[in-house]
Amino acid sequence: MLRRALQPGLSRGVLGRGLGTHRGRSTLGKVEGSGGYRGSWVAPVSSYVTFRTRDPTHDGKTVGRLGEGDQNGKVSEIKKKIQSVLPRGAWNPLRDTSYLPPEHSDVVIVGGGVIGLSVAYWLKRLEKPQGAIRVLVVERDHTYSQASTALSVGGIRQQFSVPENIQLSLFSVEFLRNINEYLAVVDDPPLDIQFNPSGYLLLASEKGAAVMESNVKVQRQEGAKVCLMSPEQLRNKFPWINTEGVALASYGMEHEGWFDPWCLLQGLRRKVQSMGVLFCHGEVTRFVSSSSHTETTSGEEVTLRRIHEVHVKMDRSLEYQPVECALVINAAGAWSGQIAELAGVGKGPPGTLQGTQLPVELRKRYVYLWHCPQGPGLETPFVIDASGAYFRREGLGNNYLGGCSPTEEEEPDPGNLEVDHDFFQDKVWPPLAQRVPAFETLKVRSAWAGYYDYNTFDQNGVVGPHPLVVNMYFATGFSGHGLQQAPAVGRAVAEMVLDGHFRTINLSPFLFNRFYLGEKVQEHNII
Amino acid sequence: MLKIIIPTIMLMPMTWMSKPHMIWINTTTYSLLISLTSLPLLSQPNDNSLNSSLLFFTDSLSAPLLTLTTWLLPLMLMASQFHLSKEPLARKKLYITMLILLQLFLIMTFTATELIMFYILFEATLVPTLIIITRWGNQTERLNAGLYFLFYTLVGSLPLLVALLYMQNNMGTLNFLMAQYWTQALPNSWSNILLWLACMMAFMVKMPLYGLHLWLPKAHVEAPIAGSMVLAAVLLKLGGYGMMRITILLNPLTSFMAYPFMMLSMWGMIMTSSICLRQTDLKSLIAYSSVSHMALVIVAILVQTPLSYMGATALMIAHGLTSSMLFCLANSNYERTHSRIMILARGLQTLLPLMAAWWLLASLTNLALPPTINLIGELLVVMASFSWSNATIILMGVNITITALYSLYMLITTQRGKHTHHIKNIKPSFTRENTLMMLHLMPLLLLSLNPKLILGPLY
């Protein structure tokens, strides 16, 4: 009887399980599918180590001894365990796990781009008292090779049609102008984000002139300094422009321009690390959540989910670490849709709140850099033509950056970041050459492609908590104007997390509910 | 005494042989029954002790502590059910075995006659606690916490062993009942001062005294719920109990040797209370509040008057129940939101009203509201220290105010205000949790009807 009592413990390895191995029980660094490795004690750091420790003789034994008592197998198992514990064995309980994220973090921010870092910064800055919340930023690619932030053209403007967008931009500009007060780190050099306040010039044809006027009125109400120019005034101010087909232009006179997004990213990263936020180089592969069924006041059944754990998979390895968390912030940019799916957003019959997916998807956009010696001078603003093509000055050597958003039918395949040079020849160059005659002779120096976290619903950001997955907050879907709104959006999300409502800028039109209720916040000035 | 010890020992085979769905039921029920067997010991007829054998005895100081210890085991088991539910069966049983072992050592410690046996069991309680903290704690810092806990207590208590052996040599016996009649006044010399220090440091570290309290916030915060409960409720009282026993053998050195420790305690009590006001982590706040209350107990024991001893014993029992209840409440929060930060789980009153009632009562007893025994303890200690020196009333008064401040701060932050968006779908309170809180609160409130049970041998 004693044996029976002890057996459930010993035969499945009390010794084996109790001491931090990777058989799915300890919390430090697990490997997927490692439950099948009986007797494997080594903590696999990468997949090839796992294979190396597989014991081939063990497999042979199970095959050859079918039907014979389990005893011999157990004895040799115990012997193997003892051998691995002894000095020259393979098991090391005190191995270094500093590359793994912590087992517990109050807030996990999925995505380490400018939005994610901005949320982390404001969370740490606005929390009362200081140092309370533990924040973990999970970033899949520390080189930011595919991140929208690094590949962005870097413009910032207030010329939007939605008032909230204007307010976000205004605050962000104030943040960027005072960046060295916001992001100062002791003993580190100040940041130079190379803000060129050259303004934006939006051109409108006859059709769009009325819309542009009303937009400018909204912008002026919010405090942006925009002036409307007629074609005459345009020609006077910018002699290099060909005003054929232009009915009206709006020119931002202050707080608009472009800056270096990489510098902002690194500045935020540096500051956020000094404030105590932990970084993890891994990918979120799973959310462990629990659901509860409740009834709303009108009597309909609703399932609320709560995320308990985030499984972060290490880079180039099968190992993952479950991170226990109270909140998850989805700032994964173009891949937010996939993260939201993992969390269970959109799993339900279509047309219901449960079935409403996060409509953010990857869209590829090309940016071309060309050299044009007779091009417009240093005063050139960021010009956005009525046809949708845009360009801006880059540096002081007559180089220009530009591109155009393709129409819905000609969306390129977002599977990779390969550049289609024919697109420049066919769709970007002609309108630009027509608008700026100097651009008829130019030489394309280089080009790259980046992703928009495109919100297919209304091309504006999604900010705030999800109504059903109660502890997931969104900060994504900005469709090409995320970088310029990042500081303000970070603050808004931090206020939502800490206070439960937006305090400074009211972003309630941007909540997730609008996808279900069908209330579009359509932004007219999207490039 | 064997009628308590042998059933406790037998709880262990019972755990291992229970069917999987019966382990919690069996252990909780039987440990509750064992606690009922220890209740009769509370009726101490006079200020002498009840001697059950040469090895074990209880008097009106150790009986309430013993009852508290045995009462706590079913509560610890009830509190641990949730976080162990996902563990494999063998590990659950191992955890329960550790708790039972700890219980056993604690029972024997509180009832030991021989001081060396007391010492051995005092050290032995460290081992199951260390295993519980480092194996089942929640975060990676638990290894650090275990290390701090182990080494602070070990280093503090090693001189105690030497001192006890010396006294055994001197007096011929360390049987406490005899030693209290055979003590001679220790003359004032350096070696006797060292002897005094050696005897007291172990308990000072355990209480903990303000300068040596670093292990406590770490250990309390990183331990799982049962570990926190037993640490706060009972293990700290081991220090107080030991000090009360050993000061009998150390007269009259205590009258002047106590000065630095009294200063440290009084200053420390205000310091730790103030730290509570700045804490963001809920468990950390309760841990520092424990340090603050125990500092009062240290002051009381070092003042060495009948009134202060009454206050010390009352405060120990009251604080044990209150602190354990606060940890259970913090744990119920943690199980739902997976975060110990207070600001991330606010406004719970609208979501869990009954739990808010328990929070209210726990906070009120923590701030020593009349007529609870917390108040009786604190008041007696304040009175005794006032008679020792008039100036201490200022410090005590400031401490009581700050205690009220942080208790209410904790209550208001977690319960009142608008709730955060992400705690909308927390699970409602389980019956198990409500029972747990009620079982903590019931003795606390009932004792205010008959406090002489816990007022110690000098009542």
mmCIF file of C-alpha atoms in Angstrom, chain A residues 125-280:
data_model
loop_
_atom_site.group_PDB
_atom_site.id
_atom_site.type_symbol
_atom_site.label_atom_id
_atom_site.label_comp_id
_atom_site.label_asym_id
_atom_site.label_seq_id
_atom_site.Cartn_x
_atom_site.Cartn_y
_atom_site.Cartn_z
ATOM 1 C CA ARG A 125 5.748 58.724 -16.660
ATOM 2 C CA LEU A 126 2.127 59.028 -15.615
ATOM 3 C CA GLU A 127 1.992 56.316 -12.995
ATOM 4 C CA LYS A 128 1.491 57.485 -9.452
ATOM 5 C CA PRO A 129 3.594 56.733 -7.495
ATOM 6 C CA GLN A 130 6.709 56.240 -9.574
ATOM 7 C CA GLY A 131 8.040 52.807 -10.212
ATOM 8 C CA ALA A 132 4.858 50.917 -9.500
ATOM 9 C CA ILE A 133 4.058 49.145 -12.713
ATOM 10 C CA ARG A 134 6.283 46.586 -14.330
ATOM 11 C CA VAL A 135 6.271 46.938 -18.081
ATOM 12 C CA LEU A 136 7.666 44.472 -20.583
ATOM 13 C CA VAL A 137 8.088 45.365 -24.239
ATOM 14 C CA VAL A 138 8.225 42.346 -26.526
ATOM 15 C CA GLU A 139 9.817 43.055 -29.879
ATOM 16 C CA ARG A 140 10.359 40.397 -32.466
ATOM 17 C CA ASP A 141 13.087 42.086 -34.438
ATOM 18 C CA HIS A 142 15.608 44.272 -32.705
ATOM 19 C CA THR A 143 17.055 45.472 -35.989
ATOM 20 C CA TYR A 144 13.618 46.878 -36.858
ATOM 21 C CA SER A 145 14.181 45.691 -40.398
ATOM 22 C CA GLN A 146 10.487 45.477 -41.222
ATOM 23 C CA ALA A 147 9.057 47.896 -38.712
ATOM 24 C CA SER A 148 6.939 50.682 -40.082
ATOM 25 C CA THR A 149 8.711 53.172 -37.859
ATOM 26 C CA ALA A 150 12.141 52.712 -39.322
ATOM 27 C CA LEU A 151 10.910 52.661 -42.924
ATOM 28 C CA SER A 152 8.689 55.674 -42.546
ATOM 29 C CA VAL A 153 9.076 58.877 -44.506
ATOM 30 C CA GLY A 154 8.854 60.754 -41.232
ATOM 31 C CA GLY A 155 6.427 63.533 -41.953
ATOM 32 C CA ILE A 156 4.267 65.242 -39.396
ATOM 33 C CA ARG A 157 1.299 67.405 -40.248
ATOM 34 C CA GLN A 158 -1.846 68.790 -38.738
ATOM 35 C CA GLN A 159 -3.781 68.850 -41.949
ATOM 36 C CA PHE A 160 -6.331 66.201 -41.165
ATOM 37 C CA SER A 161 -10.070 66.305 -41.366
ATOM 38 C CA VAL A 162 -10.811 64.556 -38.093
ATOM 39 C CA PRO A 163 -10.329 66.954 -35.129
ATOM 40 C CA GLU A 164 -8.850 64.253 -32.926
ATOM 41 C CA ASN A 165 -6.125 63.586 -35.463
ATOM 42 C CA ILE A 166 -5.263 67.279 -35.469
ATOM 43 C CA GLN A 167 -5.067 67.375 -31.693
ATOM 44 C CA LEU A 168 -2.864 64.305 -31.641
ATOM 45 C CA SER A 169 -0.514 65.847 -34.147
ATOM 46 C CA LEU A 170 -0.353 69.136 -32.312
ATOM 47 C CA PHE A 171 0.685 67.466 -29.097
ATOM 48 C CA SER A 172 3.179 65.294 -30.901
ATOM 49 C CA VAL A 173 4.803 68.303 -32.468
ATOM 50 C CA GLU A 174 5.102 69.940 -29.087
ATOM 51 C CA PHE A 175 6.675 66.720 -27.826
ATOM 52 C CA LEU A 176 9.139 66.647 -30.705
ATOM 53 C CA ARG A 177 10.090 70.260 -30.335
ATOM 54 C CA ASN A 178 10.858 69.687 -26.659
ATOM 55 C CA ILE A 179 12.155 66.210 -27.095
ATOM 56 C CA ASN A 180 15.219 66.804 -25.030
ATOM 57 C CA GLU A 181 13.134 67.750 -22.038
ATOM 58 C CA TYR A 182 10.872 64.759 -22.382
ATOM 59 C CA LEU A 183 13.439 62.133 -23.226
ATOM 60 C CA ALA A 184 16.478 63.333 -21.309
ATOM 61 C CA VAL A 185 18.671 60.608 -19.855
ATOM 62 C CA VAL A 186 21.443 61.407 -17.427
ATOM 63 C CA ASP A 187 24.918 61.391 -18.986
ATOM 64 C CA ASP A 188 23.612 60.709 -22.484
ATOM 65 C CA PRO A 189 23.954 63.165 -25.371
ATOM 66 C CA PRO A 190 20.861 65.114 -26.358
ATOM 67 C CA LEU A 191 18.793 63.922 -29.289
ATOM 68 C CA ASP A 192 18.758 65.635 -32.636
ATOM 69 C CA ILE A 193 15.709 64.512 -34.525
ATOM 70 C CA GLN A 194 16.450 66.872 -37.402
ATOM 71 C CA PHE A 195 13.022 68.358 -37.496
ATOM 72 C CA ASN A 196 12.624 70.298 -40.722
ATOM 73 C CA PRO A 197 9.625 72.534 -40.120
ATOM 74 C CA SER A 198 9.024 73.099 -43.791
ATOM 75 C CA GLY A 199 5.300 72.516 -43.688
ATOM 76 C CA TYR A 200 2.959 70.501 -45.825
ATOM 77 C CA LEU A 201 1.394 71.629 -49.048
ATOM 78 C CA LEU A 202 -1.780 69.866 -50.015
ATOM 79 C CA LEU A 203 -3.064 70.530 -53.512
ATOM 80 C CA ALA A 204 -6.684 70.122 -54.448
ATOM 81 C CA SER A 205 -8.374 70.030 -57.788
ATOM 82 C CA GLU A 206 -11.810 71.547 -58.491
ATOM 83 C CA LYS A 207 -13.521 68.509 -57.062
ATOM 84 C CA GLY A 208 -11.745 68.536 -53.754
ATOM 85 C CA ALA A 209 -11.621 72.265 -53.159
ATOM 86 C CA ALA A 210 -14.768 72.487 -51.052
ATOM 87 C CA VAL A 211 -13.704 69.582 -48.872
ATOM 88 C CA MET A 212 -10.308 71.178 -48.433
ATOM 89 C CA GLU A 213 -11.857 74.445 -47.317
ATOM 90 C CA SER A 214 -14.002 72.780 -44.702
ATOM 91 C CA ASN A 215 -11.028 70.745 -43.539
ATOM 92 C CA VAL A 216 -8.958 73.874 -43.148
ATOM 93 C CA LYS A 217 -11.724 75.426 -41.084
ATOM 94 C CA VAL A 218 -11.663 72.443 -38.722
ATOM 95 C CA GLN A 219 -7.897 72.596 -38.566
ATOM 96 C CA ARG A 220 -7.902 76.272 -37.710
ATOM 97 C CA GLN A 221 -10.486 75.634 -35.001
ATOM 98 C CA GLU A 222 -8.204 73.122 -33.408
ATOM 99 C CA GLY A 223 -5.328 75.555 -33.481
ATOM 100 C CA ALA A 224 -3.329 74.496 -36.508
ATOM 101 C CA LYS A 225 -1.866 77.313 -38.538
ATOM 102 C CA VAL A 226 -2.867 76.584 -42.076
ATOM 103 C CA CYS A 227 -3.353 78.991 -44.878
ATOM 104 C CA LEU A 228 -5.282 78.539 -48.074
ATOM 105 C CA MET A 229 -3.576 79.574 -51.265
ATOM 106 C CA SER A 230 -4.956 80.200 -54.680
ATOM 107 C CA PRO A 231 -2.988 79.085 -57.746
ATOM 108 C CA GLU A 232 -1.621 82.649 -58.151
ATOM 109 C CA GLN A 233 -0.274 82.741 -54.655
ATOM 110 C CA LEU A 234 1.142 79.279 -55.185
ATOM 111 C CA ARG A 235 3.034 80.379 -58.228
ATOM 112 C CA ASN A 236 4.345 83.394 -56.386
ATOM 113 C CA LYS A 237 5.537 81.436 -53.419
ATOM 114 C CA PHE A 238 6.774 78.316 -55.158
ATOM 115 C CA PRO A 239 7.868 79.206 -58.698
ATOM 116 C CA TRP A 240 8.807 75.612 -59.475
ATOM 117 C CA ILE A 241 5.233 74.436 -59.245
ATOM 118 C CA ASN A 242 2.935 73.957 -62.200
ATOM 119 C CA THR A 243 -0.502 74.938 -61.013
ATOM 120 C CA GLU A 244 -2.414 73.396 -63.881
ATOM 121 C CA GLY A 245 -5.448 71.593 -62.462
ATOM 122 C CA VAL A 246 -4.927 73.010 -58.991
ATOM 123 C CA ALA A 247 -7.894 74.913 -57.634
ATOM 124 C CA LEU A 248 -6.832 75.386 -54.042
ATOM 125 C CA ALA A 249 -3.861 74.595 -51.879
ATOM 126 C CA SER A 250 -3.478 74.482 -48.125
ATOM 127 C CA TYR A 251 -0.107 75.192 -46.692
ATOM 128 C CA GLY A 252 0.786 74.485 -43.101
ATOM 129 C CA MET A 253 2.828 77.333 -41.765
ATOM 130 C CA GLU A 254 3.894 76.082 -38.428
ATOM 131 C CA HIS A 255 4.462 72.773 -36.664
ATOM 132 C CA GLU A 256 4.551 70.723 -39.822
ATOM 133 C CA GLY A 257 7.447 69.110 -41.549
ATOM 134 C CA TRP A 258 9.464 65.972 -41.230
ATOM 135 C CA PHE A 259 11.967 64.445 -38.842
ATOM 136 C CA ASP A 260 14.154 61.419 -38.332
ATOM 137 C CA PRO A 261 12.004 58.539 -37.060
ATOM 138 C CA TRP A 262 14.975 56.348 -36.196
ATOM 139 C CA CYS A 263 16.253 58.997 -33.848
ATOM 140 C CA LEU A 264 12.893 59.231 -32.120
ATOM 141 C CA LEU A 265 12.797 55.476 -31.799
ATOM 142 C CA GLN A 266 16.250 55.263 -30.292
ATOM 143 C CA GLY A 267 15.588 58.208 -28.025
ATOM 144 C CA LEU A 268 12.436 56.600 -26.727
ATOM 145 C CA ARG A 269 14.195 53.279 -26.332
ATOM 146 C CA ARG A 270 16.988 54.770 -24.347
ATOM 147 C CA LYS A 271 14.680 56.763 -22.117
ATOM 148 C CA VAL A 272 12.283 53.937 -21.555
ATOM 149 C CA GLN A 273 15.105 51.606 -20.562
ATOM 150 C CA SER A 274 16.333 54.162 -18.082
ATOM 151 C CA MET A 275 12.847 54.301 -16.595
ATOM 152 C CA GLY A 276 12.954 50.623 -15.875
ATOM 153 C CA VAL A 277 11.002 49.050 -18.688
ATOM 154 C CA LEU A 278 12.205 45.575 -19.621
ATOM 155 C CA PHE A 279 12.831 44.598 -23.184
ATOM 156 C CA CYS A 280 12.499 41.152 -24.561
#
